[in-house]
Short mmCIF file of C-alpha atoms in Angstrom, two decimals:
data_model
loop_
_atom_site.label_atom_id
_atom_site.label_comp_id
_atom_site.label_asym_id
_atom_site.label_seq_id
_atom_site.Cartn_x
_atom_site.Cartn_y
_atom_site.Cartn_z
CA UNK U 1483 4.25 41.91 -4.74
CA UNK U 1484 8.03 41.84 -7.05
CA UNK U 1485 8.99 39.77 -3.87
CA UNK U 1486 5.89 37.64 -3.39
CA UNK U 1487 6.86 36.59 -7.40
CA UNK U 1488 10.39 36.04 -6.87
CA UNK U 1489 10.19 33.85 -3.96
CA UNK U 1490 6.98 31.73 -6.05
CA UNK U 1491 9.66 31.89 -8.29
CA UNK U 1492 12.29 29.97 -6.16
CA UNK U 1493 10.03 27.98 -4.39
CA UNK U 1494 9.45 26.62 -8.52
CA UNK U 1495 12.72 26.36 -9.35
CA UNK U 1496 13.18 24.02 -5.63
CA UNK U 1497 10.34 22.29 -6.50
CA UNK U 1498 11.93 20.97 -10.55
CA UNK U 1499 14.81 20.26 -9.26
CA UNK U 1500 13.23 17.36 -7.16
CA UNK U 1501 11.63 16.37 -9.51
CA UNK U 1502 14.71 16.13 -11.75
CA UNK U 1503 15.89 14.08 -8.90
CA UNK U 1504 13.72 11.55 -8.68
CA UNK U 1505 11.66 11.19 -11.92
CA UNK U 1506 12.62 10.59 -15.25
CA UNK U 1507 9.45 11.64 -17.39
CA UNK U 1508 6.03 11.04 -16.80
CA UNK U 1509 4.44 9.05 -19.36
CA UNK U 1510 0.21 7.91 -19.24
CA UNK U 1511 0.01 8.88 -16.16
CA UNK U 1512 2.75 6.55 -14.85
CA UNK U 1513 5.79 8.38 -13.49
CA UNK U 1514 8.99 6.63 -14.29
CA UNK U 1515 11.84 6.78 -11.83
CA UNK U 1516 15.58 7.33 -12.19
CA UNK U 1517 17.31 4.29 -10.73
CA UNK U 1518 18.67 4.16 -7.48
CA UNK U 1519 22.44 2.81 -6.17
CA UNK U 1520 23.17 2.54 -3.52
CA UNK U 1521 26.67 1.35 -2.36
CA UNK U 1522 28.58 0.58 0.88
CA UNK U 1523 30.33 3.72 2.48
CA UNK U 1524 33.10 1.39 3.57
CA UNK U 1525 33.99 0.14 0.04
CA UNK U 1526 37.51 1.16 -1.87
CA UNK U 1527 36.99 3.43 -4.63
CA UNK U 1528 38.30 0.57 -7.03
CA UNK U 1529 35.42 -1.31 -5.50
CA UNK U 1530 32.79 1.25 -5.98
CA UNK U 1531 33.28 1.00 -10.12
CA UNK U 1532 33.25 -2.23 -9.84
CA UNK U 1533 29.78 -2.24 -8.30
CA UNK U 1534 28.25 0.75 -10.58
CA UNK U 1535 29.64 -2.04 -12.86
CA UNK U 1536 28.14 -5.51 -12.00
CA UNK U 1537 24.49 -2.48 -11.99
CA UNK U 1538 25.64 -2.13 -15.54
CA UNK U 1539 26.00 1.79 -14.79
CA UNK U 1540 28.81 3.82 -16.19
CA UNK U 1541 30.33 6.89 -14.31
CA UNK U 1542 29.33 8.65 -17.06
CA UNK U 1543 25.07 8.08 -16.39
CA UNK U 1544 26.46 9.29 -12.73
CA UNK U 1545 27.71 12.15 -14.32
CA UNK U 1546 25.19 13.19 -16.62
CA UNK U 1547 22.58 12.26 -13.82
CA UNK U 1548 19.94 9.25 -15.34
CA UNK U 1549 21.06 7.86 -12.45
CA UNK U 1550 21.07 8.75 -8.10
CA UNK U 1551 23.60 7.39 -6.19
CA UNK U 1552 24.31 7.50 -2.17
CA UNK U 1553 26.10 6.02 0.20
CA UNK U 1554 24.99 4.14 3.34
CA UNK U 1555 27.26 3.80 6.11
CA UNK U 1556 26.92 2.24 9.60
CA UNK U 1557 24.51 4.85 11.22
CA UNK U 1558 22.42 4.87 7.86
CA UNK U 1559 21.77 1.85 8.74
CA UNK U 1560 21.05 1.81 11.93
CA UNK U 1561 18.77 3.88 11.41
CA UNK U 1562 16.97 3.06 8.24
CA UNK U 1563 16.43 -0.41 10.36
CA UNK U 1564 15.28 1.55 13.63
CA UNK U 1565 17.85 -0.17 15.66
CA UNK U 1566 19.03 0.89 18.74
CA UNK U 1567 21.38 3.36 18.68
CA UNK U 1568 22.17 3.80 22.02
CA UNK U 1569 24.53 0.87 21.24
CA UNK U 1570 28.04 1.62 20.18
CA UNK U 1571 29.55 0.44 17.00
CA UNK U 1572 31.64 -1.69 16.84
CA UNK U 1573 35.33 0.11 15.20
CA UNK U 1574 35.73 -3.13 12.82
CA UNK U 1575 31.79 -2.81 11.28
CA UNK U 1576 32.12 -2.12 8.31
CA UNK U 1577 29.47 -1.10 5.57
CA UNK U 1578 29.41 -3.33 2.91
CA UNK U 1579 26.68 -4.40 -0.06
CA UNK U 1580 25.49 -2.00 -2.61
CA UNK U 1581 22.22 -2.16 -4.58
CA UNK U 1582 20.42 -1.05 -7.67
CA UNK U 1583 16.78 0.21 -7.51
CA UNK U 1584 14.62 0.55 -10.40
CA UNK U 1585 11.05 1.12 -9.61
CA UNK U 1586 8.44 -0.21 -11.60
CA UNK U 1587 5.21 -0.06 -13.26
CA UNK U 1588 2.38 -1.23 -11.24
CA UNK U 1589 1.32 -4.42 -11.33
CA UNK U 1590 4.81 -5.67 -12.61
CA UNK U 1591 5.67 -7.21 -8.95
CA UNK U 1592 8.98 -7.83 -7.02
CA UNK U 1593 12.25 -9.22 -8.63
CA UNK U 1594 15.21 -9.63 -6.77
CA UNK U 1595 18.80 -10.42 -7.73
CA UNK U 1596 21.59 -11.54 -4.97
CA UNK U 1597 25.39 -12.02 -5.83
CA UNK U 1598 28.00 -12.69 -3.20
CA UNK U 1599 25.41 -12.65 -0.37
CA UNK U 1600 25.61 -15.59 1.58
CA UNK U 1601 22.43 -15.48 4.26
CA UNK U 1602 19.86 -13.48 2.93
CA UNK U 1603 18.26 -14.25 -0.13
CA UNK U 1604 16.77 -12.61 -3.11
CA UNK U 1605 13.28 -14.00 -1.68
CA UNK U 1606 13.37 -12.86 2.07
CA UNK U 1607 14.74 -9.40 0.16
CA UNK U 1608 11.23 -9.34 -1.44
CA UNK U 1609 9.37 -10.44 1.17
CA UNK U 1610 10.68 -7.80 3.37
CA UNK U 1611 10.34 -5.72 0.53
CA UNK U 1612 6.60 -6.29 0.12
CA UNK U 1613 6.22 -5.51 4.47
CA UNK U 1614 7.60 -1.94 3.79
CA UNK U 1615 5.02 -1.09 0.48
CA UNK U 1616 7.31 -1.84 -1.49
CA UNK U 1617 5.00 -3.56 -4.40
CA UNK U 1618 6.83 -2.78 -8.27
CA UNK U 1619 10.80 -2.84 -8.34
CA UNK U 1620 13.70 -4.50 -9.49
CA UNK U 1621 16.57 -5.24 -7.89
CA UNK U 1622 19.74 -6.57 -7.23
CA UNK U 1623 22.38 -6.54 -4.16
CA UNK U 1624 25.63 -7.15 -4.71
CA UNK U 1625 29.33 -7.02 -3.09
CA UNK U 1626 32.96 -7.23 -4.44
CA UNK U 1627 33.10 -10.64 -2.14
CA UNK U 1628 31.41 -12.66 -0.06
CA UNK U 1629 29.06 -10.95 3.17
CA UNK U 1630 26.43 -12.25 5.00
CA UNK U 1631 23.91 -9.63 3.41
CA UNK U 1632 22.19 -8.73 6.47
CA UNK U 1633 23.22 -5.04 5.39
CA UNK U 1634 21.79 -5.40 2.52
CA UNK U 1635 17.85 -4.43 3.02
CA UNK U 1636 19.06 -0.89 4.63
CA UNK U 1637 20.58 0.00 1.34
CA UNK U 1638 17.27 -1.21 -0.98
CA UNK U 1639 15.28 0.98 1.53
CA UNK U 1640 17.09 4.00 0.93
CA UNK U 1641 17.36 3.15 -2.37
CA UNK U 1642 14.02 3.20 -2.89
CA UNK U 1643 12.90 6.57 -1.06
CA UNK U 1644 15.90 8.46 -2.78
CA UNK U 1645 14.37 7.52 -6.34
CA UNK U 1646 11.17 7.93 -5.41
CA UNK U 1647 11.04 11.03 -2.89
CA UNK U 1648 9.26 9.15 -0.14
CA UNK U 1649 9.85 8.04 2.72
CA UNK U 1650 8.80 4.48 4.19
CA UNK U 1651 7.19 4.46 7.91
CA UNK U 1652 9.86 2.97 10.35
CA UNK U 1653 7.31 0.94 11.78
CA UNK U 1654 7.54 -1.56 8.66
CA UNK U 1655 10.54 -1.50 8.04
CA UNK U 1656 11.63 -2.50 11.67
CA UNK U 1657 8.75 -5.07 10.80
CA UNK U 1658 11.17 -6.12 7.89
CA UNK U 1659 14.02 -6.43 9.62
CA UNK U 1660 12.52 -8.90 11.85
CA UNK U 1661 11.06 -10.76 9.12
CA UNK U 1662 14.85 -11.58 7.37
CA UNK U 1663 15.88 -12.21 10.72
CA UNK U 1664 13.48 -14.52 11.23
CA UNK U 1665 13.24 -15.95 8.06
CA UNK U 1666 16.83 -16.67 8.33
CA UNK U 1667 16.76 -18.34 11.68
CA UNK U 1668 14.00 -20.87 10.27
CA UNK U 1669 16.08 -21.50 7.07
CA UNK U 1670 18.79 -22.80 9.80
CA UNK U 1671 16.51 -25.43 10.41
CA UNK U 1672 14.09 -26.32 6.79
CA UNK U 1673 16.43 -24.30 4.07
CA UNK U 1674 16.10 -21.09 3.05
CA UNK U 1675 13.40 -21.62 0.58
CA UNK U 1676 10.81 -23.56 2.20
CA UNK U 1677 11.48 -20.48 5.30
CA UNK U 1678 10.44 -17.73 2.93
CA UNK U 1679 7.81 -19.59 1.33
CA UNK U 1680 6.54 -20.06 4.88
CA UNK U 1681 6.97 -16.50 5.89
CA UNK U 1682 5.50 -15.50 2.59
CA UNK U 1683 2.33 -17.65 2.71
CA UNK U 1684 1.35 -16.96 6.57
CA UNK U 1685 1.72 -13.03 6.02
CA UNK U 1686 -0.75 -13.32 3.08
CA UNK U 1687 -3.26 -15.02 5.10
CA UNK U 1688 -2.54 -12.72 8.18
CA UNK U 1689 -2.42 -9.91 5.52
CA UNK U 1690 -5.66 -11.46 3.89
CA UNK U 1691 -7.54 -12.75 6.84
CA UNK U 1692 -6.57 -10.12 9.50
CA UNK U 1693 -6.96 -12.53 12.85
CA UNK U 1694 -8.19 -10.71 15.57
CA UNK U 1695 -6.09 -12.59 18.16
CA UNK U 1696 -3.12 -14.35 18.72
CA UNK U 1697 -4.49 -17.80 19.03
CA UNK U 1698 -5.90 -17.50 15.23
CA UNK U 1699 -2.64 -16.30 14.67
CA UNK U 1700 -1.10 -19.27 15.87
CA UNK U 1701 -3.71 -21.53 13.92
CA UNK U 1702 -2.62 -19.95 10.69
CA UNK U 1703 1.52 -20.28 11.48
CA UNK U 1704 0.35 -24.37 12.58
CA UNK U 1705 -1.75 -24.75 9.14
CA UNK U 1706 0.71 -23.15 6.92
CA UNK U 1707 3.42 -24.96 8.57
CA UNK U 1708 1.83 -28.16 7.99
CA UNK U 1709 1.38 -27.60 4.79
CA UNK U 1710 5.00 -27.38 3.80
CA UNK U 1711 5.59 -30.37 5.79
CA UNK U 1712 8.45 -29.30 8.28
CA UNK U 1713 8.63 -29.21 12.14
CA UNK U 1714 9.77 -26.25 14.07
CA UNK U 1715 11.30 -25.80 17.70
CA UNK U 1716 8.64 -24.44 19.86
CA UNK U 1717 10.69 -21.20 19.98
CA UNK U 1718 11.02 -21.03 16.12
CA UNK U 1719 7.36 -21.46 16.14
CA UNK U 1720 6.95 -18.44 19.12
CA UNK U 1721 9.20 -16.69 16.44
CA UNK U 1722 7.23 -16.69 13.58
CA UNK U 1723 4.21 -16.38 15.85
CA UNK U 1724 5.41 -13.19 17.11
CA UNK U 1725 6.25 -11.79 13.60
CA UNK U 1726 3.07 -11.99 12.37
CA UNK U 1727 1.63 -10.63 15.07
CA UNK U 1728 3.86 -7.71 14.35
CA UNK U 1729 2.77 -7.79 10.91
CA UNK U 1730 -0.97 -7.47 11.72
CA UNK U 1731 -0.87 -4.94 13.81
CA UNK U 1732 0.77 -3.08 10.66
CA UNK U 1733 -2.46 -2.92 9.04
CA UNK U 1734 -1.45 -3.48 5.49
CA UNK U 1735 -4.38 -3.42 2.99
CA UNK U 1736 -4.29 -6.61 1.05
CA UNK U 1737 -5.82 -5.01 -2.17
CA UNK U 1738 -2.70 -2.96 -2.46
CA UNK U 1739 0.51 -5.78 -1.82
CA UNK U 1740 -2.43 -8.10 -3.04
CA UNK U 1741 -1.34 -9.02 -6.33
CA UNK U 1742 2.78 -8.86 -5.54
CA UNK U 1743 2.14 -11.07 -2.32
CA UNK U 1744 0.79 -13.77 -5.15
CA UNK U 1745 3.44 -13.42 -7.43
CA UNK U 1746 5.82 -13.97 -5.06
CA UNK U 1747 4.53 -16.68 -3.06
CA UNK U 1748 3.16 -18.94 -6.15
CA UNK U 1749 7.01 -18.18 -7.49
CA UNK U 1750 8.38 -19.94 -4.03
CA UNK U 1751 5.73 -22.63 -4.43
CA UNK U 1752 6.44 -23.34 -7.72
CA UNK U 1753 9.88 -23.41 -7.13
CA UNK U 1754 9.27 -25.95 -4.63
CA UNK U 1755 7.75 -27.72 -6.10
CA UNK U 1756 9.95 -28.10 -9.05
CA UNK U 1757 12.57 -29.06 -6.39
CA UNK U 1758 10.10 -32.38 -5.39
CA UNK U 1759 8.55 -30.56 -2.84
CA UNK U 1760 5.11 -31.40 -2.04
CA UNK U 1761 2.69 -29.08 -0.54
CA UNK U 1762 -0.85 -29.19 0.76
CA UNK U 1763 -3.39 -26.88 -0.59
CA UNK U 1764 -4.52 -24.15 2.19
CA UNK U 1765 -7.27 -25.51 4.08
CA UNK U 1766 -7.81 -23.52 7.20
CA UNK U 1767 -10.36 -21.33 5.77
CA UNK U 1768 -12.28 -24.26 4.61
CA UNK U 1769 -12.13 -25.85 7.80
CA UNK U 1770 -13.61 -22.25 9.12
CA UNK U 1771 -16.09 -22.23 6.76
CA UNK U 1772 -17.63 -25.41 7.87
CA UNK U 1773 -17.73 -24.82 11.55
CA UNK U 1774 -19.90 -21.38 10.94
CA UNK U 1775 -21.97 -23.55 8.74
CA UNK U 1776 -22.13 -25.97 11.85
CA UNK U 1777 -22.97 -23.23 13.90
CA UNK U 1778 -25.72 -22.11 11.86
CA UNK U 1779 -27.11 -25.73 11.57
CA UNK U 1780 -26.48 -25.82 15.32
CA UNK U 1781 -28.97 -22.34 15.45
CA UNK U 1782 -31.26 -23.34 13.07
CA UNK U 1783 -32.22 -26.20 14.81
CA UNK U 1784 -32.10 -24.64 17.85
CA UNK U 1785 -34.40 -22.34 17.37
CA UNK U 1786 -36.45 -23.31 14.03
CA UNK U 1787 -36.30 -27.21 15.58
CA UNK U 1788 -35.16 -28.30 11.72
CA UNK U 1789 -33.02 -30.47 10.26
CA UNK U 1790 -31.61 -29.65 7.18
CA UNK U 1791 -29.64 -32.49 5.11
CA UNK U 1792 -25.61 -32.23 4.24
CA UNK U 1793 -25.20 -29.89 1.71
CA UNK U 1794 -28.64 -28.12 1.81
CA UNK U 1795 -28.67 -26.14 4.82
CA UNK U 1796 -29.73 -22.43 4.59
CA UNK U 1797 -26.07 -21.44 5.10
CA UNK U 1798 -24.91 -23.01 1.65
CA UNK U 1799 -27.39 -20.09 -0.05
CA UNK U 1800 -25.61 -17.16 1.77
CA UNK U 1801 -22.40 -16.00 0.37
CA UNK U 1802 -20.43 -15.57 3.55
CA UNK U 1803 -16.43 -15.30 3.68
CA UNK U 1804 -15.36 -16.13 6.83
CA UNK U 1805 -13.99 -13.59 7.77
CA UNK U 1806 9.63 -10.65 18.26
CA UNK U 1807 12.33 -12.34 19.13
CA UNK U 1808 14.73 -9.97 20.93
CA UNK U 1809 17.12 -7.43 18.96
CA UNK U 1810 17.87 -9.06 15.42
CA UNK U 1811 19.34 -12.41 16.25
CA UNK U 1812 21.85 -11.19 18.91
CA UNK U 1813 23.15 -7.85 16.76
CA UNK U 1814 23.67 -10.39 14.20
CA UNK U 1815 21.62 -8.64 12.00
CA UNK U 1816 23.66 -4.92 13.05
CA UNK U 1817 26.56 -6.17 12.85
CA UNK U 1818 28.87 -8.75 12.28
CA UNK U 1819 32.20 -8.37 11.13
CA UNK U 1820 34.19 -11.53 10.30
CA UNK U 1821 36.91 -10.94 7.86
CA UNK U 1822 35.59 -7.56 6.59
CA UNK U 1823 31.85 -9.34 5.90
CA UNK U 1824 29.74 -6.78 6.40
CA UNK U 1825 27.92 -5.93 10.16
CA UNK U 1826 25.67 -3.36 9.48
CA UNK U 1827 22.81 -4.44 8.79
CA UNK U 1828 19.63 -2.09 8.89
CA UNK U 1829 19.06 1.69 9.09
CA UNK U 1830 18.32 4.68 6.21
CA UNK U 1831 18.51 7.79 6.35
CA UNK U 1832 19.63 10.20 4.00
CA UNK U 1833 23.36 10.44 3.62
CA UNK U 1834 25.76 12.39 1.71
#
């Protein structure tokens, strides 16, 4: 009996330690999590201090356990983003990108600020985080000098896991990696802001409407691209369709991510409109609705022999709701090592 009590005491102590590592306090059933800092493993000691300072964190905060600090290695990057671990890591590959993650109360939305990232933007990262199921967080991604930013996602995801104690699904992380690659590729043709908005809008429609086949996904992509008045190359369009097919297979719950998706999408639209970009209102599902009404009208004519005037057919009274391009951009998302720029680009696992 005494032995069982001792085991129970040890188990409770372990639980308290786990909670202390992730949670600061609970108030009104809202858990407040610690900030999580991820630091590139190849940063010098001085650069790590610089990153902490940029994030507004002191060494005392770290020593007092007010924040959680983890290092991100090239191996972490590979594992976090489900990359091919059979290939050797280039000797000159380094992990530089760092991040600060603060999990926010439900309904807050996603906010990502970046500094010294030359290819990956805050909107790209925000999109990818929502794909991973992260809906409410304040994030900063930074480096001591200019880097591509392709490794930033891995550190952010690992920081979220460290803060919450919850592991994110690998398949979502893999799609998020591809989402950033696809958006970066589209950005070469239409600009980063439009590319992020197009991906976000198409994803929202796919998650919301759950198209049953690739043809329906193609329609959504075509409509979205048309709304932003851009023309994609065939291979770019196909890459976007492939990405949306991957998103569809994740079976994301629209209700869970609706608020964050809409906030992000609307914010990107507002920024584009302020910049003078004309965006058409989506008419894709209105067209489907008209087709459904037309079909119902045809059935009435066929079986009842009655023709209804436009706008007065029985359908109007019913409440009817219509219902990868390969390995991370030629491995550039894995490792790009020009002049000490970060090469790693995506994995995750507990690093010590």
